[in-house]
Short mmCIF file of C-alpha atoms and ligand atoms in Angstrom, two decimals:
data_model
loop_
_atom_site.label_atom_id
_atom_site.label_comp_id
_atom_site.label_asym_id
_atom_site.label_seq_id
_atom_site.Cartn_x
_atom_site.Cartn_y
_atom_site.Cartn_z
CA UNK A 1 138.13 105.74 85.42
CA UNK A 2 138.14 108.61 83.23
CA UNK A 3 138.92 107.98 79.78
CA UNK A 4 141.80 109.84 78.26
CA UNK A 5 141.75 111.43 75.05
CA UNK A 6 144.77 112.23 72.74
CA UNK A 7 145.32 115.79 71.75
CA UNK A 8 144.17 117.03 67.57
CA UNK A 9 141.62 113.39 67.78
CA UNK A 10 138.50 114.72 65.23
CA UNK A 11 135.44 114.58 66.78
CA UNK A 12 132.23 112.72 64.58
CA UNK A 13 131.44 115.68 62.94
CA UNK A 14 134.67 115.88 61.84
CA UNK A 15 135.80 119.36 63.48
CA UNK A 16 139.45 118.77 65.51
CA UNK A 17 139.60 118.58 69.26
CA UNK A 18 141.80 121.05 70.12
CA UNK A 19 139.46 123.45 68.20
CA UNK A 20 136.35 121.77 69.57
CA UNK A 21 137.39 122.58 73.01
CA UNK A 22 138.35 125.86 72.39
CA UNK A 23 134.94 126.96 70.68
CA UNK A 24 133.47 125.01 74.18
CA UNK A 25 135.74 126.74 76.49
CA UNK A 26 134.32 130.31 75.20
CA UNK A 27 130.36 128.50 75.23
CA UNK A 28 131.05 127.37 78.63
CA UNK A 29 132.37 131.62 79.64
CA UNK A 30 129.22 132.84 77.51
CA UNK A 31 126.64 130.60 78.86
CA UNK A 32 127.82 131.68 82.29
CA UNK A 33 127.58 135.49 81.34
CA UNK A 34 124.25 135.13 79.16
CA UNK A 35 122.24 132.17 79.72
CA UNK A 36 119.56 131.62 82.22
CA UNK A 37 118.57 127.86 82.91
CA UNK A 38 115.63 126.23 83.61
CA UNK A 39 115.21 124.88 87.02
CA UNK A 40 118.08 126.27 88.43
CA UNK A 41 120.15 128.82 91.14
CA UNK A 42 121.92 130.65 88.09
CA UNK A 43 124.71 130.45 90.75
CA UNK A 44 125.37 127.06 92.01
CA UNK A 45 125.23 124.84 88.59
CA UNK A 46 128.42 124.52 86.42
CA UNK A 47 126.66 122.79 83.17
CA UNK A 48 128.75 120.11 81.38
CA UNK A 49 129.14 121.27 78.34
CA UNK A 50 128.74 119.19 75.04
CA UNK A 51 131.00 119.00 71.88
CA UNK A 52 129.24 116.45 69.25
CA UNK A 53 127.64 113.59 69.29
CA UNK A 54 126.50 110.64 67.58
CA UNK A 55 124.34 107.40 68.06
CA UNK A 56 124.65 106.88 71.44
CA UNK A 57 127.65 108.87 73.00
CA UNK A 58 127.91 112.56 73.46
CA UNK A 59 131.52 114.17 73.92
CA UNK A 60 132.05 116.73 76.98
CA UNK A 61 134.00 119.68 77.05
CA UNK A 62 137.14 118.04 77.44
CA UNK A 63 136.35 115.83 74.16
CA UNK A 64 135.76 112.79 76.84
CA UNK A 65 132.91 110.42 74.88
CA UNK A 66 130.10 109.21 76.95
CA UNK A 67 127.63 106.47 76.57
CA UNK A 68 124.37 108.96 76.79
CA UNK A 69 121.99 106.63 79.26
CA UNK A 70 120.04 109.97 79.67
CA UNK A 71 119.03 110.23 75.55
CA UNK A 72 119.57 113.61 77.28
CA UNK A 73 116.42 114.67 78.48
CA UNK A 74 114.70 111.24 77.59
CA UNK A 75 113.89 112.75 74.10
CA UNK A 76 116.64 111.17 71.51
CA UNK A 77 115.25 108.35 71.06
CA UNK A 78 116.81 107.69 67.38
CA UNK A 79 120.19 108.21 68.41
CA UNK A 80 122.12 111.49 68.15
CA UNK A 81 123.11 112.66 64.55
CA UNK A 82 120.84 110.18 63.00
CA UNK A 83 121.42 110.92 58.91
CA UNK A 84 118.76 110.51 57.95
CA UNK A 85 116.91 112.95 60.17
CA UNK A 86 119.82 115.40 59.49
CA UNK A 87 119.72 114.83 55.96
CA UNK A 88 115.43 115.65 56.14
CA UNK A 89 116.14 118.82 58.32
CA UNK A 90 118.59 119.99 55.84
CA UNK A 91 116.73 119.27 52.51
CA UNK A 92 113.21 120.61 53.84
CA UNK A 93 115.77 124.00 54.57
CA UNK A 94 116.88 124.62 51.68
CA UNK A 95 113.22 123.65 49.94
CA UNK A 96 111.16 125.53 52.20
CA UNK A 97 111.90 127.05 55.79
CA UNK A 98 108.55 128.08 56.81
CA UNK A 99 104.94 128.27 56.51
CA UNK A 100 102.66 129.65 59.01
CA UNK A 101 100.14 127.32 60.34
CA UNK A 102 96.97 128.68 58.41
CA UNK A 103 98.29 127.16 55.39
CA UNK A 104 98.91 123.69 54.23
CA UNK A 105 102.70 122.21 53.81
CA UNK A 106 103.28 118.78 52.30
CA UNK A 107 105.66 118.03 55.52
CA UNK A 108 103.21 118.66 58.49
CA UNK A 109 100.21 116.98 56.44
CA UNK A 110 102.56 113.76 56.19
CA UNK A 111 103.94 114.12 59.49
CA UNK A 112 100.43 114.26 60.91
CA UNK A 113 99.30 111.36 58.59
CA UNK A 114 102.29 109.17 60.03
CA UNK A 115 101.48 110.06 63.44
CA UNK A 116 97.84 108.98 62.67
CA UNK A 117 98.68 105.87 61.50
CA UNK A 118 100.23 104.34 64.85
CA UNK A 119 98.15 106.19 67.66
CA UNK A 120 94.91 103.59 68.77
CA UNK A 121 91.49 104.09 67.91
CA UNK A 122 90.56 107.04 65.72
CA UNK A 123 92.83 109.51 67.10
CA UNK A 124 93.19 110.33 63.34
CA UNK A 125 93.59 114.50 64.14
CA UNK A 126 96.94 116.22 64.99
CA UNK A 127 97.20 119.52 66.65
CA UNK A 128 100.80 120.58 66.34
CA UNK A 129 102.40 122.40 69.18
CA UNK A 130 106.35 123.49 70.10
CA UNK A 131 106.62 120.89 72.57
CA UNK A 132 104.82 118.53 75.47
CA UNK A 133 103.82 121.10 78.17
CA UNK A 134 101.47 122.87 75.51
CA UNK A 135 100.35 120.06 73.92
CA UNK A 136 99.25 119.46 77.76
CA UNK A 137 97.84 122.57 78.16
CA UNK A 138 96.18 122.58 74.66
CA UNK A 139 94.77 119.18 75.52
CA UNK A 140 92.98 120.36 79.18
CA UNK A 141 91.50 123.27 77.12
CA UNK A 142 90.21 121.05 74.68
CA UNK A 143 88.80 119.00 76.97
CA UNK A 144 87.24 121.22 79.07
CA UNK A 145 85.27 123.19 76.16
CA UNK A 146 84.47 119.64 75.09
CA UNK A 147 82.82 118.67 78.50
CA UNK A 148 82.11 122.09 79.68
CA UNK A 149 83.37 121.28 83.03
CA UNK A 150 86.47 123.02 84.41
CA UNK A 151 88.23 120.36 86.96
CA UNK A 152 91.09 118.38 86.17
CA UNK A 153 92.72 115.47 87.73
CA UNK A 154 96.49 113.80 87.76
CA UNK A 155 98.32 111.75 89.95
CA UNK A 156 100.97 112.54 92.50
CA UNK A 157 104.38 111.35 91.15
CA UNK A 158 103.79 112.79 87.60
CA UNK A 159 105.53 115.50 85.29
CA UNK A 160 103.78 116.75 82.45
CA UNK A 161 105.51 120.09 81.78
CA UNK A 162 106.55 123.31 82.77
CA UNK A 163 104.07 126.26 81.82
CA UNK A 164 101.09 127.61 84.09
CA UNK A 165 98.30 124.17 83.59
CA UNK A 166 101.03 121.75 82.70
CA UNK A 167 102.93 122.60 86.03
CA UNK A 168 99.99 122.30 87.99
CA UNK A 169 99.06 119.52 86.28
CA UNK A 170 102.31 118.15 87.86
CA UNK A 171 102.44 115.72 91.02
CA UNK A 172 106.15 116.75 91.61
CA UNK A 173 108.34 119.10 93.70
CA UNK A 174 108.53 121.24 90.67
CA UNK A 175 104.82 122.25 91.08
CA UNK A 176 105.09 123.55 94.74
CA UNK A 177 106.19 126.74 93.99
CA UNK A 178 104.28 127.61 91.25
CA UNK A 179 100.78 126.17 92.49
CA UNK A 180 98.67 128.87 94.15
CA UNK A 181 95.73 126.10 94.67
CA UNK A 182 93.15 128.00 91.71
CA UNK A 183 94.46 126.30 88.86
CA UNK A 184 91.30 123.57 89.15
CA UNK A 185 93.77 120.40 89.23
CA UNK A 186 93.11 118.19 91.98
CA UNK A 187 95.87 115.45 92.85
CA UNK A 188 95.64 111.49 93.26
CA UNK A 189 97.28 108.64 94.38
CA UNK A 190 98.27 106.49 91.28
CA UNK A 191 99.63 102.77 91.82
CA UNK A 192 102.93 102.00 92.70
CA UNK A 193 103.64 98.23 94.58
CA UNK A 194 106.93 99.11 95.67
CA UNK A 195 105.94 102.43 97.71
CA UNK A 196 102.39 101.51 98.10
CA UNK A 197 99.82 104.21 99.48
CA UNK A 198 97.10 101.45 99.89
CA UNK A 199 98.90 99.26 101.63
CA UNK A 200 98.56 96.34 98.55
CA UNK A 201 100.53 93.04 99.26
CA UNK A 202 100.16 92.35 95.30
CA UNK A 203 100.16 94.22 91.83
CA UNK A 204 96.40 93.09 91.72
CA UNK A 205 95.40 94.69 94.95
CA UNK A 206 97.31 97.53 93.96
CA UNK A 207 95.13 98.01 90.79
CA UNK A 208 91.74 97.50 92.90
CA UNK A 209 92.71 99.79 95.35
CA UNK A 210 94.59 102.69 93.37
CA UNK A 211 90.95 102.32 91.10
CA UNK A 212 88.96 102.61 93.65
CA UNK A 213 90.62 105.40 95.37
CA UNK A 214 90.49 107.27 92.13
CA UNK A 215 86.57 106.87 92.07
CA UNK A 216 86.44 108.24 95.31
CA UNK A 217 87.89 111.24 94.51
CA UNK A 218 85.83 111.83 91.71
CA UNK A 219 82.88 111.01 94.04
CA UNK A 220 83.97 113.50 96.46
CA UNK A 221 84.99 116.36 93.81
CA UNK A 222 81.83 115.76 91.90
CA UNK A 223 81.89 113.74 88.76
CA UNK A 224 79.96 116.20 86.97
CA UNK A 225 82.62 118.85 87.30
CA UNK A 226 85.46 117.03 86.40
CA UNK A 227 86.06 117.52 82.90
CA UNK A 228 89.28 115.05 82.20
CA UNK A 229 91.84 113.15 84.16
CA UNK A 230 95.16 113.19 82.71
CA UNK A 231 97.81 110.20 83.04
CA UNK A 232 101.66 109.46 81.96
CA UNK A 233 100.71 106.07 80.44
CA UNK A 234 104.12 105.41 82.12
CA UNK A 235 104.97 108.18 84.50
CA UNK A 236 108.68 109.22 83.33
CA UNK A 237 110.75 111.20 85.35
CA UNK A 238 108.74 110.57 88.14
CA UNK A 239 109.90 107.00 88.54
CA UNK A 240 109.17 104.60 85.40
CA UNK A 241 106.16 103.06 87.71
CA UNK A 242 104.33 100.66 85.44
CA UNK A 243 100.97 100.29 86.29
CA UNK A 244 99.48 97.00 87.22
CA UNK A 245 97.39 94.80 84.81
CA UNK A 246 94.12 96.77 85.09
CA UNK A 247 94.76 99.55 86.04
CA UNK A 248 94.83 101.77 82.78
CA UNK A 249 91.43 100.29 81.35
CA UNK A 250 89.93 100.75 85.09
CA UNK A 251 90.53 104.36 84.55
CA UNK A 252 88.98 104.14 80.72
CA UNK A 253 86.10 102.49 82.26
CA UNK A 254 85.84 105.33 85.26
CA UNK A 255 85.99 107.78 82.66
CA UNK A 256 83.25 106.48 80.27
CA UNK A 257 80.91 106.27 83.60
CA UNK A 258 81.69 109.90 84.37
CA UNK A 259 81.57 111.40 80.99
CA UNK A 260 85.28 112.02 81.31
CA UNK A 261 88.18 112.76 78.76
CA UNK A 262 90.96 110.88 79.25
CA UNK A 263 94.32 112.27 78.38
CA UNK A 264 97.21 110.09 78.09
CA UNK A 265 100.71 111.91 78.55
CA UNK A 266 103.10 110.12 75.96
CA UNK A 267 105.52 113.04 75.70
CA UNK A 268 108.16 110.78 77.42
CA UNK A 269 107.08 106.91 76.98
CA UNK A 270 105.62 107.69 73.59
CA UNK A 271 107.29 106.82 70.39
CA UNK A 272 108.84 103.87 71.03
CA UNK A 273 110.50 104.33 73.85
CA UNK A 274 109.09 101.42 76.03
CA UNK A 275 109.20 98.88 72.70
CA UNK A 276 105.65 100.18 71.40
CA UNK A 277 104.96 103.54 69.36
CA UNK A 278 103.06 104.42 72.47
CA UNK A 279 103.02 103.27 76.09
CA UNK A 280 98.72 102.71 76.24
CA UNK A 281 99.42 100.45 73.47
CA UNK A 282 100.86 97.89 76.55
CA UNK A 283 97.29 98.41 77.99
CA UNK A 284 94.75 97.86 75.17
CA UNK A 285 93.20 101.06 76.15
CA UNK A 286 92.28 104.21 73.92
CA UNK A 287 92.76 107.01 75.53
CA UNK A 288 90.30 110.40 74.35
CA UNK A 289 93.60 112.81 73.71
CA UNK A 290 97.11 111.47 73.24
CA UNK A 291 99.79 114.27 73.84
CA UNK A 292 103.28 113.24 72.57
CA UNK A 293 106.87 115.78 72.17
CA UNK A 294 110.34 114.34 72.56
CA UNK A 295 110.47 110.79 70.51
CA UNK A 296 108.23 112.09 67.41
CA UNK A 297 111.46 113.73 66.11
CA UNK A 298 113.74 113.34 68.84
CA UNK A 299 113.73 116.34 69.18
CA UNK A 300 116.34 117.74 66.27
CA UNK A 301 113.57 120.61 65.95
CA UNK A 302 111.21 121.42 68.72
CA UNK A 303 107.85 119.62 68.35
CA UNK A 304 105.07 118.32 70.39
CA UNK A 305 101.13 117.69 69.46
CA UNK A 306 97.70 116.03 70.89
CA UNK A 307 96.27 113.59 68.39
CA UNK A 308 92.70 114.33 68.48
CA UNK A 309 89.96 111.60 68.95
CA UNK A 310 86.66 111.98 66.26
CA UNK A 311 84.46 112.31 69.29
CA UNK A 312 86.69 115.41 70.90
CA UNK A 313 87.20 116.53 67.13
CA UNK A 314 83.69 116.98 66.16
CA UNK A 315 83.26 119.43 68.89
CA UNK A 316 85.68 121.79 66.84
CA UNK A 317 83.87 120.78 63.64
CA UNK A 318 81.56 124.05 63.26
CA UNK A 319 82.75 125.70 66.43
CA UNK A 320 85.95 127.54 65.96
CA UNK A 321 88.91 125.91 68.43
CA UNK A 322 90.13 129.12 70.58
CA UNK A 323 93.49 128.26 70.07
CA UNK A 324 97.37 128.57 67.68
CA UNK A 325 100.42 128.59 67.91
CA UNK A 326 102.56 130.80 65.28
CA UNK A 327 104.68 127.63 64.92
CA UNK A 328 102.22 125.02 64.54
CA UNK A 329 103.37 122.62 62.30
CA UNK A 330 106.55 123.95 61.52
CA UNK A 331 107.87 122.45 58.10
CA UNK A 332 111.96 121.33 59.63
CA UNK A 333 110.24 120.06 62.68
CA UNK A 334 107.77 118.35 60.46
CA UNK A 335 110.34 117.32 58.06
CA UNK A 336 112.27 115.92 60.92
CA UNK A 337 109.30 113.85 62.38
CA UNK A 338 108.31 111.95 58.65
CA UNK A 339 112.11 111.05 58.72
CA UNK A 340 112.16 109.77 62.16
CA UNK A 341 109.28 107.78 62.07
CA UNK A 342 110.14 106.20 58.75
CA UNK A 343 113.42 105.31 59.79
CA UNK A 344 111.61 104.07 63.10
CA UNK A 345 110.12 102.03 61.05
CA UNK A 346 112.33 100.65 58.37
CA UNK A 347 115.52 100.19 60.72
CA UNK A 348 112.86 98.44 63.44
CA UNK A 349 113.82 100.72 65.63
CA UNK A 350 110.76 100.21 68.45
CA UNK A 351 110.95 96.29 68.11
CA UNK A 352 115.14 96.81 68.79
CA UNK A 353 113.77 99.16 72.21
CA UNK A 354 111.41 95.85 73.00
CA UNK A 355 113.97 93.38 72.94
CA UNK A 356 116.77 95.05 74.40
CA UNK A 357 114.14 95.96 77.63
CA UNK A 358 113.42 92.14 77.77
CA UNK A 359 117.17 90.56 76.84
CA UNK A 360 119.39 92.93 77.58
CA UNK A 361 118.06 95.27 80.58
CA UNK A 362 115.30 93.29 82.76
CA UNK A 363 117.75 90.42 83.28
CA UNK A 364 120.70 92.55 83.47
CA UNK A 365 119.33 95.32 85.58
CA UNK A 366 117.58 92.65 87.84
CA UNK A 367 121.43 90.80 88.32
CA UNK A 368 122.63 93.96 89.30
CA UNK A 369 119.54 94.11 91.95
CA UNK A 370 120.64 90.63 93.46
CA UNK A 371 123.87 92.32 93.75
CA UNK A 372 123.81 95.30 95.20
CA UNK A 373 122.21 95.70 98.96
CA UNK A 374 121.65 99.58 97.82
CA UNK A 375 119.06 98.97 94.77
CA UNK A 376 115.30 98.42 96.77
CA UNK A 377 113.90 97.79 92.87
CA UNK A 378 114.56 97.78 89.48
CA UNK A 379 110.85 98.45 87.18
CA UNK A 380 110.81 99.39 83.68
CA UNK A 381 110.16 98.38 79.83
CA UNK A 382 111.83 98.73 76.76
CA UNK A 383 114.85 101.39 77.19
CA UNK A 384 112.58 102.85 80.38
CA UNK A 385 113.73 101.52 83.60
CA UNK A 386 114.36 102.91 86.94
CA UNK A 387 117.18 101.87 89.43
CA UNK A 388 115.15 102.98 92.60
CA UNK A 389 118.39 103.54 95.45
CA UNK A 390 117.52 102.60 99.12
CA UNK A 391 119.79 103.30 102.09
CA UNK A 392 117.98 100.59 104.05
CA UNK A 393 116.33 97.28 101.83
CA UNK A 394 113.67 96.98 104.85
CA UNK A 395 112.57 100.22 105.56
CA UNK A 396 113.10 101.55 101.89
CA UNK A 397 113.97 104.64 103.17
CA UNK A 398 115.07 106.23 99.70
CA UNK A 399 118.86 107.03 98.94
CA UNK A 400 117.87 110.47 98.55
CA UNK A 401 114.69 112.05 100.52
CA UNK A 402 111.79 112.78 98.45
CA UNK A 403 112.54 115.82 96.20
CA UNK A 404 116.10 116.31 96.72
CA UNK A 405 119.71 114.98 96.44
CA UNK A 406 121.86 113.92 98.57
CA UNK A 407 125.69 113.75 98.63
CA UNK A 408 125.28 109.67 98.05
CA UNK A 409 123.24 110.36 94.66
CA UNK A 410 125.78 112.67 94.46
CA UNK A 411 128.94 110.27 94.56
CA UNK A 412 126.98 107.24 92.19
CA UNK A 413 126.27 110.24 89.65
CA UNK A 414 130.14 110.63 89.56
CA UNK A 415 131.05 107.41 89.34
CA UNK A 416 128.53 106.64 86.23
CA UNK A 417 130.10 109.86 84.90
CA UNK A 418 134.10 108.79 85.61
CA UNK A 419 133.38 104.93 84.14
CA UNK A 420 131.99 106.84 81.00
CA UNK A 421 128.20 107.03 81.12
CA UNK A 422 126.07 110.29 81.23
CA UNK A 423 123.07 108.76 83.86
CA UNK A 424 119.68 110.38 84.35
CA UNK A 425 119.02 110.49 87.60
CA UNK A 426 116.16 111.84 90.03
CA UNK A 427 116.25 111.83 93.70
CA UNK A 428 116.90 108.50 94.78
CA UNK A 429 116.55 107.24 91.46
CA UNK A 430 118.66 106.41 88.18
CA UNK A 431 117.30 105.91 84.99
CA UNK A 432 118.54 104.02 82.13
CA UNK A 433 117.01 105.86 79.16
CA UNK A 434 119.08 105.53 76.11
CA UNK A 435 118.36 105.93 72.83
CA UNK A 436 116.11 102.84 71.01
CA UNK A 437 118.77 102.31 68.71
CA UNK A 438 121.13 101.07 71.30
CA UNK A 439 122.95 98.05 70.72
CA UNK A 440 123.55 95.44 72.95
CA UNK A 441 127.11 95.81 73.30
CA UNK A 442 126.31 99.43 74.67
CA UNK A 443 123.19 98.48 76.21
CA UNK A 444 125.89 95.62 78.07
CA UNK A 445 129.00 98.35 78.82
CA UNK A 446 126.03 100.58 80.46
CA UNK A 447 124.88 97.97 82.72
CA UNK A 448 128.74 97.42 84.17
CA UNK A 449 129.03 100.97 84.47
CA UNK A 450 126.40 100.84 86.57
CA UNK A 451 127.35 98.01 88.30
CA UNK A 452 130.99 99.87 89.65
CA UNK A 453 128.64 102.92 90.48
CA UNK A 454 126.67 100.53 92.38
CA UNK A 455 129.67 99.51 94.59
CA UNK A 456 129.40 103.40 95.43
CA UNK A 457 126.06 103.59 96.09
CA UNK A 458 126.06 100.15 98.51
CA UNK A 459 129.08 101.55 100.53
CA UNK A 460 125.53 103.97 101.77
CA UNK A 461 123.55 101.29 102.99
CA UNK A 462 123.16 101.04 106.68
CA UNK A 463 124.19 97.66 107.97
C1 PLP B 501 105.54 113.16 80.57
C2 PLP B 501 105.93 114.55 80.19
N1 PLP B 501 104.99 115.43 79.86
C3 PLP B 501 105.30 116.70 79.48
C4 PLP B 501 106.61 117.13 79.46
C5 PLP B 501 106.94 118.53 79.06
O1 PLP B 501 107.51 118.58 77.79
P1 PLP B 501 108.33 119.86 77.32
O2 PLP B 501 109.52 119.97 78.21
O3 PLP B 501 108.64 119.57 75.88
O4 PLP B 501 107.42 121.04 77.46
C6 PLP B 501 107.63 116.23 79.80
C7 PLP B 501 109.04 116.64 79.79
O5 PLP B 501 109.92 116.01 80.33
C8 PLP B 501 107.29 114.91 80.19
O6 PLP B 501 108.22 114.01 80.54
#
């Protein structure tokens, strides 16, 4: 049911709606005219547009508020319009704009130091970038002038960004048509129980197998010219697949054999967003090269970064790094990341993500399982969890076919949307990915959202 909103209401940042929709009416007509989207046939999208938000709702074009269960594109994770990140943005503004990256600025030297202080290990360097795909690419070029070997591995079902490595770097749809096979990434099968490609009748088997299929592959591609294998310590969009006890510090333990670097994606699952500051931390593993974007500042300025280990570090000690960005360390994005974290960590934000994935979501996403004949699994942590949509419990066969939609996504999307909740959804999946300051009264009107959108989705299940 659509909510209905009463004319000259003010919006959270205080502008009227009548005005409100009237500046989005002429957005919407402009964006139409002018703007070019990513991903997209320019032709056949009509983009909802958004007014304001705050905490966890946005408000659409019609001034309609919306729980956001997408923390839009999985990056907000300290609410929208969080003060005290607005407040920080605004301050280091009017102090001082910019500063190119050759020279020192109090807010990227404290940003970097924060960072520092909750990756593992001695990942004590940051290398600032404008977002996660180059901090991906920065982190393969690292690696490969560390090793001196060229090839790079990933796993099918993966997304780790959208320029030339980091799309190739992708196991994804998105990939297909921009891989011309010479980009020297060669694609695995990573675990995951529920669509199993090793035929594993438990999580353990799953771990054994998916390890030593991995090991084959580097057998086969020659360990020697394999210079890093690269790994969403929770793959995101790609399906929230949580990988079995084992699994993580087999591939550690693979790489240490083969003298390779590990890189561990957290653009997505870092930063709190599956109740630790970074997904390996769920592992006990120390990855070589942590990249990270999205949840260091929720993204109220663009920012992304690898967080250096000593070992890859000292190979840049005397030998220049062939490598900058203009923006590097930009002071508001900087400014914006010291006042994240610290209000991450003085408003317990990352222990609130923890305990609503184990009080609030895993019981309540699992009820809704039990439910509803259409969900084949629900898999997750923290405020990361997947609602994976079968038209057929037995055979799985997915909701949607493999890298598509299908006018059943289509209808459950609606219905999340009419009950009042902005979804994230992939495929045959939806995602609940709010922000980590969700409360459980939201976290709770989410889940029956859901739940009526589920009714939608069942009505697809063969009988
Ligand atoms: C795991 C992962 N890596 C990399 C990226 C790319 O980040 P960006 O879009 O900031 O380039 C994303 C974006 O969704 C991601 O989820």
């Amino acid at each position: 049911m659509t909510t209905t909103v009463p004319e000259h209401v003010t919006l959270p940042n205080g502008q009227q709606l009548d005005e409100a929709r009237a500046e989005g009416e002429r957005a919407y007509a402009l964006d139409r005219a002018h703007v070019f989207h990513s991903w997209s046939a320019q032709e056949q999208i009509t983009p909802m547009t958004i007014l304001a938000s705050e905490g966890s709702y946005v408000w659409d074009g019609a001034g309609t508020p919306l729980l956001d269960f997408s923390s839009q594109l999985v990056y907000t994770n300290i609410g929208h319009q969080h003060p005290k990140v607005v407040a920080a943005i605004q301050n280091q503004a009017a102090k001082l704009c910019t500063v190119a990256p050759q020279f020192v600025n109090e807010a990227r030297s404290e940003a970097a130091r924060l960072i520092a202080e909750h990756t593992p290990g001695d990942l004590n360097k940051v290398f600032f970038t404008n977002g996660g795909a180059d901090a991906n690419e920065h982190a393969v070029r690292m690696a490969r002038l560390h090793t001196g070997r060229y090839k790079v591995l990933s796993r099918y079902r993966s997304y780790h960004g959208g320029t030339d490595t980091a799309v190739n770097l992708t196991g994804d749809p998105r990939r297909w048509r921009n891989d011309y096979g010479n980009s020297g990434v060669v694609h695995f099968n990573g675990p995951f129980l529920y669509r199993s490609q090793f035929h594993s009748a438990d999580e353990q088997q799953e771990a054994e197998r998916a390890l030593a299929h991995l090991d084959q592959v580097i057998q086969m591609e020659g360990p020697a010219s394999i210079a890093a294998i690269v790994l969403e310590s929770v793959p995101g969009t790609s399906g929230i697949m949580v990988s079995p006890p084992g699994y993580m510090a087999g591939v550690r333990e693979l790489c240490d054999r083969y003298g390779i670097v590990f890189i561990a994606d957290e653009v997505m699952a870092g930063f709190g967003r599956t109740g630790k500051w970074f997904a390996i931390d769920h592992f006990d593993v120390v990855p070589d090269l942590i990249t990270f974007a999205k949840g260091v500042n929720s993204g109220y300025v663009p920012l992304g970064g690898v967080a250096i280990s000593g070992k890859i570090a000292s190979t840049f000690a005397d030998s220049p790094y062939p490598g900058g960005l203009t923006y590097s360390g930009h002071p508001l994005a900087a400014a914006a990341a010291v006042a994240t974290i610290n209000a991450m960590e003085e408003e317990g934000i990352v222990e609130n993500a923890a305990r609503i994935g184990t009080e609030v979501f895993g019981p309540g996403l699992r009820a809704l399982a039990e439910r509803h004949p259409s969900v084949g699994e629900v898999r997750g942590l923290g405020v990361f969890w997947a609602i994976e949509l079968v038209a057929d419990r037995a055979t799985r066969e997915p909701l949607a076919p493999y890298g598509a939609s299908s006018p059943a996504m289509n209808e459950v999307i609606a219905a999340c949307k009419a009950g009042g909740l902005l979804p994230f959804a992939n495929f045959n999946r939806i995602h609940a990915v709010p922000p980590c300051t969700i409360t459980d009264a939201e976290a709770r009107q989410g889940l029956e959202i859901l739940d009526a959108a589920l009714d939608v989705a069942d009505r697809h299940v063969k009988s």
